[in-house]
Short mmCIF file of C-alpha atoms and ligand atoms in Angstrom, two decimals:
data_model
loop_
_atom_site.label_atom_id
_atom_site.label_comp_id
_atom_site.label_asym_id
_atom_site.label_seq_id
_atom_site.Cartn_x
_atom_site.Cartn_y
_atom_site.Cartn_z
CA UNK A 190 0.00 0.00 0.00
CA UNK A 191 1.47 3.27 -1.01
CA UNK A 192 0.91 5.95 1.98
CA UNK A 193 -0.80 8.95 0.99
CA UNK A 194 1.02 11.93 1.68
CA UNK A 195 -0.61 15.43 2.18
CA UNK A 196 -0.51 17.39 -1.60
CA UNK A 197 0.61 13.94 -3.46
CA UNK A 198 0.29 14.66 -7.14
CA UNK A 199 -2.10 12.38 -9.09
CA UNK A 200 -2.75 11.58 -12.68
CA UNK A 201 -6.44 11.11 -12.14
CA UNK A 202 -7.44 11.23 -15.89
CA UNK A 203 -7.01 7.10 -15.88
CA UNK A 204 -7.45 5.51 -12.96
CA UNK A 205 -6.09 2.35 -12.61
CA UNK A 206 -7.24 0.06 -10.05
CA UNK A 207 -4.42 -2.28 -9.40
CA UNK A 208 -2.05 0.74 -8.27
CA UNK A 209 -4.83 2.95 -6.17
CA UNK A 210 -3.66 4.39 -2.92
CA UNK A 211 -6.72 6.08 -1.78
CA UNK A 212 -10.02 5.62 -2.63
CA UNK A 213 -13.76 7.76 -1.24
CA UNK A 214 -16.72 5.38 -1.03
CA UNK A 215 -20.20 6.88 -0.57
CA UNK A 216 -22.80 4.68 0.55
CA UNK A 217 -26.25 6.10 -0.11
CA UNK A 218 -29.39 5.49 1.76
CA UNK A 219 -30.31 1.95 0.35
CA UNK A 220 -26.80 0.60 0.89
CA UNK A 221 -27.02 1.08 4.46
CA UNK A 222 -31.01 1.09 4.93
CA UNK A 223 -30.54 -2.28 7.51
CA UNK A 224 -28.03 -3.47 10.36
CA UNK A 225 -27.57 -6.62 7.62
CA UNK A 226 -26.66 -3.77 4.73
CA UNK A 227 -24.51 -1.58 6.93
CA UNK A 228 -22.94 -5.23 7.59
CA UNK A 229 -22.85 -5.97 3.50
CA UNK A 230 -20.73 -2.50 3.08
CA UNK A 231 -18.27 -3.40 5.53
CA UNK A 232 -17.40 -6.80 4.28
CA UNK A 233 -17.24 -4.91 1.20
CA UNK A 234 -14.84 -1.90 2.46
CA UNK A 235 -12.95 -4.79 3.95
CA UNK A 236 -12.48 -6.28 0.49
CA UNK A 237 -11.54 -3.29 -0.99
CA UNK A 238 -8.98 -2.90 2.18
CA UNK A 239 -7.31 -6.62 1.13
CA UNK A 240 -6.52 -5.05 -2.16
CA UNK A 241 -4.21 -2.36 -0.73
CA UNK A 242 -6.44 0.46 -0.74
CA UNK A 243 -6.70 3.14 1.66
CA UNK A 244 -10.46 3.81 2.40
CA UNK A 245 -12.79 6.66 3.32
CA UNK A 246 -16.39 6.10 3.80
CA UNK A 247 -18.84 8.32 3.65
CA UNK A 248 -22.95 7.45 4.33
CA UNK A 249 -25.94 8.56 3.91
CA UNK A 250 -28.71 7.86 6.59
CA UNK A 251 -30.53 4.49 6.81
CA UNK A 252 -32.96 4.90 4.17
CA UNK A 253 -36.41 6.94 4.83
CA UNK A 254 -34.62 8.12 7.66
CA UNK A 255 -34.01 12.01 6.98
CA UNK A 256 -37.61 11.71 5.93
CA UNK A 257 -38.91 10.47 9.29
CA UNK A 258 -36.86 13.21 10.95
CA UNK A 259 -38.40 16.29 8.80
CA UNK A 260 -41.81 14.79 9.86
CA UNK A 261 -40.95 14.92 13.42
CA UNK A 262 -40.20 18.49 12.52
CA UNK A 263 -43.49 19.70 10.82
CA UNK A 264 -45.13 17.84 12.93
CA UNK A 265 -44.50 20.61 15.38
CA UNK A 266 -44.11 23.41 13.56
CA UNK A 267 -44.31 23.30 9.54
CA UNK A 268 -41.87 25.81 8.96
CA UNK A 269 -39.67 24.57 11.50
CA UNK A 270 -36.28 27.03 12.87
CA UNK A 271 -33.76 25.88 10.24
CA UNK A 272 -30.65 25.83 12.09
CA UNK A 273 -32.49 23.22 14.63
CA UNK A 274 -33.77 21.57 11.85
CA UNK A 275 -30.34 20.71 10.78
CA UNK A 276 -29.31 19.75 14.34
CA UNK A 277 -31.97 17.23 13.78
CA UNK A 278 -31.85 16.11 10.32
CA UNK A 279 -27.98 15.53 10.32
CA UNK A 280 -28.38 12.58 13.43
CA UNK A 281 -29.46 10.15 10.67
CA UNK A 282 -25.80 10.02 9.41
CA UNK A 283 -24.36 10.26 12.73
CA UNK A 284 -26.25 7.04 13.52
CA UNK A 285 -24.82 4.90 10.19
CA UNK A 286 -21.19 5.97 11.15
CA UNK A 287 -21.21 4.45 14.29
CA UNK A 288 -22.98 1.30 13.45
CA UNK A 289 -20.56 0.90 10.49
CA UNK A 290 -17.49 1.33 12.34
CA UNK A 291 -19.12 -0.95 14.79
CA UNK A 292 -19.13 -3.86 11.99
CA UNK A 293 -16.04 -2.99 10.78
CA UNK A 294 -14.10 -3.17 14.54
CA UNK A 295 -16.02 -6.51 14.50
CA UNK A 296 -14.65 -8.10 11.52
CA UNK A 297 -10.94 -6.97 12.86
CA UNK A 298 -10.66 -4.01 10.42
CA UNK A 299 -10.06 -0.86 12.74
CA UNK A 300 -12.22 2.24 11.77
CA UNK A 301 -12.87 5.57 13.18
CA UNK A 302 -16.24 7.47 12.67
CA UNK A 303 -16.07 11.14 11.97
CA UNK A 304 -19.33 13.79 12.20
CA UNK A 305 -18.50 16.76 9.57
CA UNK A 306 -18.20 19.01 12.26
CA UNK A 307 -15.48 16.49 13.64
CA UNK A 308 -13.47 16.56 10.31
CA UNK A 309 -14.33 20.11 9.88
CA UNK A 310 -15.86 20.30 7.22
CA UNK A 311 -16.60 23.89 7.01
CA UNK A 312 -19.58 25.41 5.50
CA UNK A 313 -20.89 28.55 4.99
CA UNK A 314 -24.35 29.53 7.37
CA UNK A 315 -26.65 28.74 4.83
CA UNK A 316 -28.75 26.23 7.14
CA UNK A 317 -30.07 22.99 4.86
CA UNK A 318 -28.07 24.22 1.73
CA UNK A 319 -24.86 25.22 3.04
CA UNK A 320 -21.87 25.37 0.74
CA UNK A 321 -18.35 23.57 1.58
CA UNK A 322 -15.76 25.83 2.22
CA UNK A 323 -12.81 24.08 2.94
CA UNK A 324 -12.02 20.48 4.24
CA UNK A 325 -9.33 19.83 7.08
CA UNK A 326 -8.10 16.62 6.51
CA UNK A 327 -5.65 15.89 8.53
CA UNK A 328 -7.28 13.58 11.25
CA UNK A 329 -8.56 11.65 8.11
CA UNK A 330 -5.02 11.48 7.03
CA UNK A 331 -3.67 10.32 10.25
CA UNK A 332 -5.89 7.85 10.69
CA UNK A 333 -5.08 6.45 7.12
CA UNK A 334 -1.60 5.96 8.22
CA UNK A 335 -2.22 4.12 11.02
CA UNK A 336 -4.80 1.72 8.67
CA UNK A 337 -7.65 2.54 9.94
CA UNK A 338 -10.97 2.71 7.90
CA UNK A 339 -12.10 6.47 8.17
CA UNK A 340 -15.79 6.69 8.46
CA UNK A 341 -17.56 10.16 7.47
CA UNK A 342 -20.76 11.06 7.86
CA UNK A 343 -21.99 12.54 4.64
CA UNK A 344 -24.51 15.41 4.00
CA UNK A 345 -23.36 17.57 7.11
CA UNK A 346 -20.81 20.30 8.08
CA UNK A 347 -20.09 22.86 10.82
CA UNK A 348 -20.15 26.82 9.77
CA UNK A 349 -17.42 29.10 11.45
CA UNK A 350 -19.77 29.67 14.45
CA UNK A 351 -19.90 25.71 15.22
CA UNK A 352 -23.60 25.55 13.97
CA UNK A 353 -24.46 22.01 12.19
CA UNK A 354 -24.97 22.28 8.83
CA UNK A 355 -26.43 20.40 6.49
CA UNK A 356 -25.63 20.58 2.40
CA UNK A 357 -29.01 20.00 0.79
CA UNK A 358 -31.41 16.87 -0.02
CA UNK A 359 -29.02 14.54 -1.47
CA UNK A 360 -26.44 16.03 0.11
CA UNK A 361 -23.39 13.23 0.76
CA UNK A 362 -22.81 12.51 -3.02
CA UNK A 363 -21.54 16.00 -2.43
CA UNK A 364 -19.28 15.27 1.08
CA UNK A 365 -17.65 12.54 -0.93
CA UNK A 366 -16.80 13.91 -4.03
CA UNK A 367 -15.26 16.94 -1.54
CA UNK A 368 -13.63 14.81 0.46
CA UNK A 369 -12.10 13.08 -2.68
CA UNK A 370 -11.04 16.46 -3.70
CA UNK A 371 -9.48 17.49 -0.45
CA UNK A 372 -7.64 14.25 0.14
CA UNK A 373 -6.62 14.10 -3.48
CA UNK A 374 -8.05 10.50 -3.73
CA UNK A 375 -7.58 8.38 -7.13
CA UNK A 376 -11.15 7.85 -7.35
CA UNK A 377 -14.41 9.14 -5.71
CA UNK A 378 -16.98 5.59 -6.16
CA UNK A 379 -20.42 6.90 -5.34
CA UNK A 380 -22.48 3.22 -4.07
CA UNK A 381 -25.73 3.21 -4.83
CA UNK A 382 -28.60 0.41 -5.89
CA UNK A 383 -28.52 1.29 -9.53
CA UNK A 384 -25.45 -0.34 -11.42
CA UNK A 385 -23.87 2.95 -13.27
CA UNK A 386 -25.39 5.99 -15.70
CA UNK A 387 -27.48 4.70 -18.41
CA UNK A 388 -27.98 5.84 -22.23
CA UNK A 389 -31.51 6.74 -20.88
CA UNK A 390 -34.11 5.56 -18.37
CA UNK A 391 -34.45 2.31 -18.68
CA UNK A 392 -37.97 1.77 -17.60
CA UNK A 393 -39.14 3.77 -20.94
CA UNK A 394 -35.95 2.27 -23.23
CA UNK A 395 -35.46 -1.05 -21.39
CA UNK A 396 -32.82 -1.58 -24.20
CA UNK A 397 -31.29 1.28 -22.56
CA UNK A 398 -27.21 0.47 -21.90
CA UNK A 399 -24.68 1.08 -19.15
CA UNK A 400 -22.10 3.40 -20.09
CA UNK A 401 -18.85 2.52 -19.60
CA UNK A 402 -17.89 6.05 -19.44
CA UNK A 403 -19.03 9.46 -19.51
CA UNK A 404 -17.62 13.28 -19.03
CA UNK A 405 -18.33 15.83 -16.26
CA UNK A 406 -20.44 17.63 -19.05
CA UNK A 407 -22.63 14.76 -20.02
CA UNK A 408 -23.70 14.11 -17.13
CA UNK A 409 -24.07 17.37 -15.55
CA UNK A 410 -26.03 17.58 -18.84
CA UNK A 411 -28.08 14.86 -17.93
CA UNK A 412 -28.77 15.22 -14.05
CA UNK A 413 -29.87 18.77 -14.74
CA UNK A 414 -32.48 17.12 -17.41
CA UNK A 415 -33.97 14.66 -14.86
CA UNK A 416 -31.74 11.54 -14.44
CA UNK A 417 -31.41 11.54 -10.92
CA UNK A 418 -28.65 9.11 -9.50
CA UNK A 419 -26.05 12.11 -8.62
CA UNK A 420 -26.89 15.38 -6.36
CA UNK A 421 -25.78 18.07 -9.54
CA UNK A 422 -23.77 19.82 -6.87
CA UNK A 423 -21.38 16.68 -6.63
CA UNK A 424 -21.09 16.71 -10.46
CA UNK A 425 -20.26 20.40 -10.62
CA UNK A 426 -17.82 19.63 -7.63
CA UNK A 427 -15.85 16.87 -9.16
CA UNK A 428 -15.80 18.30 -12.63
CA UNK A 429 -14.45 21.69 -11.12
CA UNK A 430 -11.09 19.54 -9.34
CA UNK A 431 -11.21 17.25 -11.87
CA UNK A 432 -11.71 13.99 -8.96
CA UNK A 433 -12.74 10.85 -11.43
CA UNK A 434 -16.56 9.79 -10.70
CA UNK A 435 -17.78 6.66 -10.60
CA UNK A 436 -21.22 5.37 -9.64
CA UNK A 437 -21.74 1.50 -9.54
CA UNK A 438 -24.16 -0.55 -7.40
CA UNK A 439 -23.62 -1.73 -3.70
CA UNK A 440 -25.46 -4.66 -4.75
CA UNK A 441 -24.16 -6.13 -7.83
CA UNK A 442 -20.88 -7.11 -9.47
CA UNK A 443 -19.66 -4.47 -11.72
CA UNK A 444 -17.69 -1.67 -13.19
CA UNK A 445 -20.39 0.90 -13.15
CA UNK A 446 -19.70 4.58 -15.02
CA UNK A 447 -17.19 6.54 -14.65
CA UNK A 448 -17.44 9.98 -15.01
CA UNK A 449 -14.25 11.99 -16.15
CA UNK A 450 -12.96 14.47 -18.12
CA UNK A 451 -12.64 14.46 -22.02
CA UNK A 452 -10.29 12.52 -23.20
CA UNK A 453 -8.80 10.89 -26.79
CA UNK A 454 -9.24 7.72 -25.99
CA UNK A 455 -12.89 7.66 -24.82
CA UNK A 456 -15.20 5.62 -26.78
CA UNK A 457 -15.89 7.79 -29.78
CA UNK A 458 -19.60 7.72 -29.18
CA UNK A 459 -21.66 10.85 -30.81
CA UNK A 460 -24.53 10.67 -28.69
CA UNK A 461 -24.07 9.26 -25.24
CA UNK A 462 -27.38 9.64 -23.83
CA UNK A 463 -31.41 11.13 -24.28
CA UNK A 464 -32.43 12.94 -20.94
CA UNK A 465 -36.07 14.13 -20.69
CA UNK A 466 -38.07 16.13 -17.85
CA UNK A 467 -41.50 15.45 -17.76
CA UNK A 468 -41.96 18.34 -15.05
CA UNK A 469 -42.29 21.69 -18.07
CA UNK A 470 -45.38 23.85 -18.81
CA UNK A 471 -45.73 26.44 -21.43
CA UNK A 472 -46.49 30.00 -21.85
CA UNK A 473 -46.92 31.93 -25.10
CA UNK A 474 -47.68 35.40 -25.20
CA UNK A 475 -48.68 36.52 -28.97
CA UNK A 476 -49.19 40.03 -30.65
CA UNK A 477 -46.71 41.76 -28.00
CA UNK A 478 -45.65 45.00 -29.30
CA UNK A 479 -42.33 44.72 -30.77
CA UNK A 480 -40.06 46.65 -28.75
CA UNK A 481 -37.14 47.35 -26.29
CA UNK A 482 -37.42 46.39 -22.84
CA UNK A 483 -40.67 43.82 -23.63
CA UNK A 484 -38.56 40.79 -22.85
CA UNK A 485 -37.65 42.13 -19.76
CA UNK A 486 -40.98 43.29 -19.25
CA UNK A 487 -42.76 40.10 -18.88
CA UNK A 488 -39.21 37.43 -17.91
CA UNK A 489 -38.22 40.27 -15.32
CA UNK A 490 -41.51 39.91 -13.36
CA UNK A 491 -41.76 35.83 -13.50
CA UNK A 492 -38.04 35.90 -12.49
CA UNK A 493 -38.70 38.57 -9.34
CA UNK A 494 -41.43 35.86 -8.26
CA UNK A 495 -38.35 33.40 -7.93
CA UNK A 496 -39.45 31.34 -10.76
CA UNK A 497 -37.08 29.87 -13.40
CA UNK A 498 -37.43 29.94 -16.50
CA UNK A 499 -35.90 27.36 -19.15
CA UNK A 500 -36.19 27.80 -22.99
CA UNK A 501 -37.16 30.91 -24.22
CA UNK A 502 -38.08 31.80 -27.69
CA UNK A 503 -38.95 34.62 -29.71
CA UNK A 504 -40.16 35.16 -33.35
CA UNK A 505 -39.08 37.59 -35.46
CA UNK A 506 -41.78 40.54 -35.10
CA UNK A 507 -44.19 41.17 -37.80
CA UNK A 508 -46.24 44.14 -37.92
CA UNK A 509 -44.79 46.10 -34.96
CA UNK A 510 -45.64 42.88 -32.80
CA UNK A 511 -43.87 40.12 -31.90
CA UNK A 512 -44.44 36.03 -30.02
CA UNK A 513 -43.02 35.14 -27.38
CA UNK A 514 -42.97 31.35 -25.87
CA UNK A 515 -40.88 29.95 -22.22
CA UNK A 516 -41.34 27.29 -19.98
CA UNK A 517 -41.45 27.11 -16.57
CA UNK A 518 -41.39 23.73 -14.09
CA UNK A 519 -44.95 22.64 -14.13
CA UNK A 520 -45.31 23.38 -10.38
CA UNK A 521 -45.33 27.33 -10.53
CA UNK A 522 -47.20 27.20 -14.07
CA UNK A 523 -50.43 28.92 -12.23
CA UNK A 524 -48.15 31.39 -10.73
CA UNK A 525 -46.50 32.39 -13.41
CA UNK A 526 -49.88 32.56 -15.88
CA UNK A 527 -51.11 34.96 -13.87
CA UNK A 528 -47.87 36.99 -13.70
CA UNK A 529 -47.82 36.98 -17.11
CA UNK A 530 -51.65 37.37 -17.89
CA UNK A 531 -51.41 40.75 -15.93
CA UNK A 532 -47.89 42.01 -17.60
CA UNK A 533 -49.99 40.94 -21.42
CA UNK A 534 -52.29 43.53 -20.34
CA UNK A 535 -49.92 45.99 -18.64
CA UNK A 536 -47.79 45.87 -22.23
CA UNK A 537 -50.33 45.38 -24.44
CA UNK A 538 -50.79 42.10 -25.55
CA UNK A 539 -53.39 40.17 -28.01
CA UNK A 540 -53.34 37.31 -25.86
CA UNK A 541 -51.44 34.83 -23.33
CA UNK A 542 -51.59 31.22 -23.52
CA UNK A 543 -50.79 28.16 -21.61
CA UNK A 544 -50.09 24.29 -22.18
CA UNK A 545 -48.80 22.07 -18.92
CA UNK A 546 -48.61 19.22 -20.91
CA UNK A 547 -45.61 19.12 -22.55
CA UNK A 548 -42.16 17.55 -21.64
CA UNK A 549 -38.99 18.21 -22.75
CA UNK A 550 -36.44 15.43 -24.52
CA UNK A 551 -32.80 16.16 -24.86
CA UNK A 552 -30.12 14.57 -26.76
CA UNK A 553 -26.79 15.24 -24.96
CA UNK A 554 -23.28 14.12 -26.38
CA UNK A 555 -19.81 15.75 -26.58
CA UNK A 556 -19.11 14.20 -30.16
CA UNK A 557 -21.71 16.87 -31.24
CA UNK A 558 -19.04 19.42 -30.98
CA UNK A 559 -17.36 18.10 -33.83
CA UNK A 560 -20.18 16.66 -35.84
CA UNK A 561 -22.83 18.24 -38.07
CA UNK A 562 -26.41 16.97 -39.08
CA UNK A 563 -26.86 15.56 -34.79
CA UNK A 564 -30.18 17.94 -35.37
CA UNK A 565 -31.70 16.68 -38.61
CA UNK A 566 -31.25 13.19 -37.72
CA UNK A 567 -32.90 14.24 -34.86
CA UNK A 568 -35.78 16.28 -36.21
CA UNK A 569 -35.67 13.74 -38.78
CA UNK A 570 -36.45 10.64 -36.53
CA UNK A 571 -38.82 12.76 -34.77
CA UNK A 572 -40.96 13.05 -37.56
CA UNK A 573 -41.39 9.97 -39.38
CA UNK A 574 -43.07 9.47 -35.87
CA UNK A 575 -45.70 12.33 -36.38
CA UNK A 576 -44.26 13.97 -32.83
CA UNK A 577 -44.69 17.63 -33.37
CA UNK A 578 -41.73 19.59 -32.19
CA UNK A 579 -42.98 22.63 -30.77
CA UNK A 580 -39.56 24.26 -29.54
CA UNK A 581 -35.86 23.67 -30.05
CA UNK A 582 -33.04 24.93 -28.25
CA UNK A 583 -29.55 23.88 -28.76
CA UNK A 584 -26.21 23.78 -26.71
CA UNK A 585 -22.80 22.45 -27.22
CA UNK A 586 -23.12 19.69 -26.53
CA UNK A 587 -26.75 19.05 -26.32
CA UNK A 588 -30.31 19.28 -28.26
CA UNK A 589 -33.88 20.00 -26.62
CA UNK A 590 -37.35 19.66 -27.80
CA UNK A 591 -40.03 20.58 -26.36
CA UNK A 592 -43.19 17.73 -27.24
CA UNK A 593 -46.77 17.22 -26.41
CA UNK A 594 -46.02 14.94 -22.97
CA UNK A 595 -48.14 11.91 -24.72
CA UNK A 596 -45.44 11.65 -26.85
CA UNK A 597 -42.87 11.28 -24.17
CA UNK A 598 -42.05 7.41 -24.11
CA UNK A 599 -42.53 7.09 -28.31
CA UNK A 600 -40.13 10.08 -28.58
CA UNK A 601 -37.57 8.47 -26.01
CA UNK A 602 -37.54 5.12 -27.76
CA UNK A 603 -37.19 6.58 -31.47
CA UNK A 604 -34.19 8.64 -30.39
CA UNK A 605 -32.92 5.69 -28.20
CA UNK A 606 -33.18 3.61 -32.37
CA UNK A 607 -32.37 6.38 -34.92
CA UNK A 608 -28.87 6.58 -32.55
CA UNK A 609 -28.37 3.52 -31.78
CA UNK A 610 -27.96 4.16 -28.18
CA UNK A 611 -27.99 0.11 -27.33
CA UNK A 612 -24.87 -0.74 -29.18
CA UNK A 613 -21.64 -0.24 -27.92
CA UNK A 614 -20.06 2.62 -29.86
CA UNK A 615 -16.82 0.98 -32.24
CA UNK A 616 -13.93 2.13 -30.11
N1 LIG B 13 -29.67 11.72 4.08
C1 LIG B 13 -29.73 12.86 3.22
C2 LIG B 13 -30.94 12.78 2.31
O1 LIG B 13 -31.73 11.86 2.43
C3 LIG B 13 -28.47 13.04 2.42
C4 LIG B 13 -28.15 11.93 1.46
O2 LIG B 13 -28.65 10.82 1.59
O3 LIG B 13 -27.35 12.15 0.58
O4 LIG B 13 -31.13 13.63 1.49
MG1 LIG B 14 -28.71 9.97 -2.97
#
């Protein structure tokens, strides 16, 4: 086992698993939701310890269990104090620590359980979304060189005051990929019950495939759009220190995805996945009068009622007046009609319209940088299904639609074909 020195330098671009020094496990909710699981992931930190590796844990609560604690909290008072909130909310990881330390110590593997406030993880005072500041790893490190198993509990951290913070729902994808970071670990593995990052959900494509591999971008691409196995923050996190990602399943043999930077020798796939969000509604305002200071006009108010909007599109005006179509998350689609039905009147408008049920599919690859025609094939494949496309917006490296939401699984599936998405891209 190589010891892992404070500031070691790392390729981390190709990780190789034979050599690794120092490896961040996360273990989310499912993974440690029983004493028998939380005795599964120590036999299988153990194994991981036989192979030379140093190991940091971090886990989530026992599954349901932050849920059971915010009950407790609106139980008495719905819109409960949150700095005592996350007093209470951050036990449920305090609780897995111990017991997993407690099974490790069993099984002869010494281990040492950590709160965040006990590392120091230091946050800012932003109470159930702090930020990470800074990490002080040198207990951690300590520890390592003595070969213990350090235990951290994920999702929580301590602001400069000593308050207990906590990070967000979610929250411990993001401890561990920081922790990674901070202790310059060869690979951040993020446990979890689904067996890597697939080309697209597979309960609407179940020929959807396992990727072997996929960049920061992608998948930041694809989290945003509604594949939920990472926290985004954690994505954004490793992406920004360049700590290689992988997520692979507590339960079953495998070499789940990684998720790493760009590089020459990654599968040259075009497309690497279709994301969708079934969660859109849309707003068109028609026969606005066409001129400076209307976009802000009607975006400015829906934006000072906190509400976000997504794609935004604008005709070309005709006649001194102008269309104008966004979307907005389907649950402040009332709100935001009404904004906008009283700005339509305010500016001038012939009329404001509405439509909650649409969704939004996106195809998201890096190889669209360098390619051309990603869009007709698209719109192409699209059509010979008869799914109306009713807006477009493009990025680097990805393509949205916006389609009527009964469309949703059809549109899914004929992407998921025209791109072959269940073959292996020729390396
Ligand atoms: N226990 C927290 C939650 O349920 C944090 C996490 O599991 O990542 O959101
Ligand atoms: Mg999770």
């Amino acid at each position: 086992m190589r010891p892992v020195a404070a500031g070691r330098t790392i390729t981390r671009n190709t990780p190789d698993t034979s050599s690794m020094a120092l490896i961040v496990q996360k273990y989310g909710g499912t993974s440690v939701g029983s004493v028998d699981r939380i005795e599964n992931v120590a036999k299988k930190v153990i194994g991981y310890r036989g192979q030379g590796h140093d190991v940091v844990v971090v886990v989530s609560a026992m599954s349901g269990e932050t849920d059971r604690l915010i009950g407790l909290a609106k139980a008495i008072d719905p819109r409960p104090n949150p700095r005592e909130l996350d007093v209470l909310i951050s036990t449920g990881e305090q609780v897995t620590i111990a017991l997993l330390c407690m099974a490790l110590e069993k099984h002869g593997q010494p281990a040492r359980s950590y709160t965040g406030a006990q590392v120091r993880i230091l946050t800012d005072s932003a109470f159930t979304k702090a930020r990470i500041l800074a990490i002080d790893g040198e207990n951690i490190r300590s520890d390592l060189a003595q070969g213990r198993v350090v235990v951290v509990a994920g999702f929580q951290g301590v602001d400069e005051d000593n308050n207990i913070t906590t990070l967000g729902r979610g929250g411990s994808d993001t401890t561990g990929v920081a922790l990674a970071a901070a202790l310059k670990a060869d690979e951040c593995q993020i446990f979890t019950d689904v067996d890597g990052v697939y080309t697209t959900d597979p309960r609407i494509e179940p020929r959807a495939r396992r990727l072997d591999r996929i960049t920061f971008e992608e998948m930041l691409e694809m989290a945003s759009l509604g594949s939920k196995v990472l926290q985004i923050r954690s994505v954004e996190f490793a992406g920004k220190y360049n700590v290689p990602l992988r997520v692979l399943s507590t339960f079953q043999e495998g070499n789940g995805t990684l998720i790493t930077l760009e590089d020459e020798n990654m599968e040259a796939a075009l497309i690497s996945g279709i994301a969708f969000s079934k969660d859109e509604a849309q707003i068109t305002v028609t026969g606005v009068p066409d001129r400076p200071g209307i976009a802000f006009g009607i975006l400015g108010a829906v934006s000072d009622a906190n509400i976000e909007v997504d794609m935004i599109v604008q005709n070309i005006g005709r006649d001194g007046t102008t269309d104008f179509t966004f979307t907005v998350h389907r649950n402040d689609f009332e709100r935001a009609l009404e904004i906008v039905q009283g700005k339509a009147v305010e500016l001038g408008a012939r009329e404001v319209n509405g439509d909650r049920k649409i969704v939004k599919v996106s195809l998201v690859g890096v190889g669209m940088r360098s390619h051309a025609g990603i869009a007709s094939r698209m719109f192409q494949a699209l059509a010979r299904e008869g799914i109306n496309i009713r807006m477009i917006s493009t990025s680097e490296i990805k393509i949205s639609v916006v389609i009527d939401e009964k469309y949703l699984e059809l549109g899914v599936r004929t992407l998921h074909e025209a791109f072959q998405l269940d073959q292996a891209p020729a390396a």
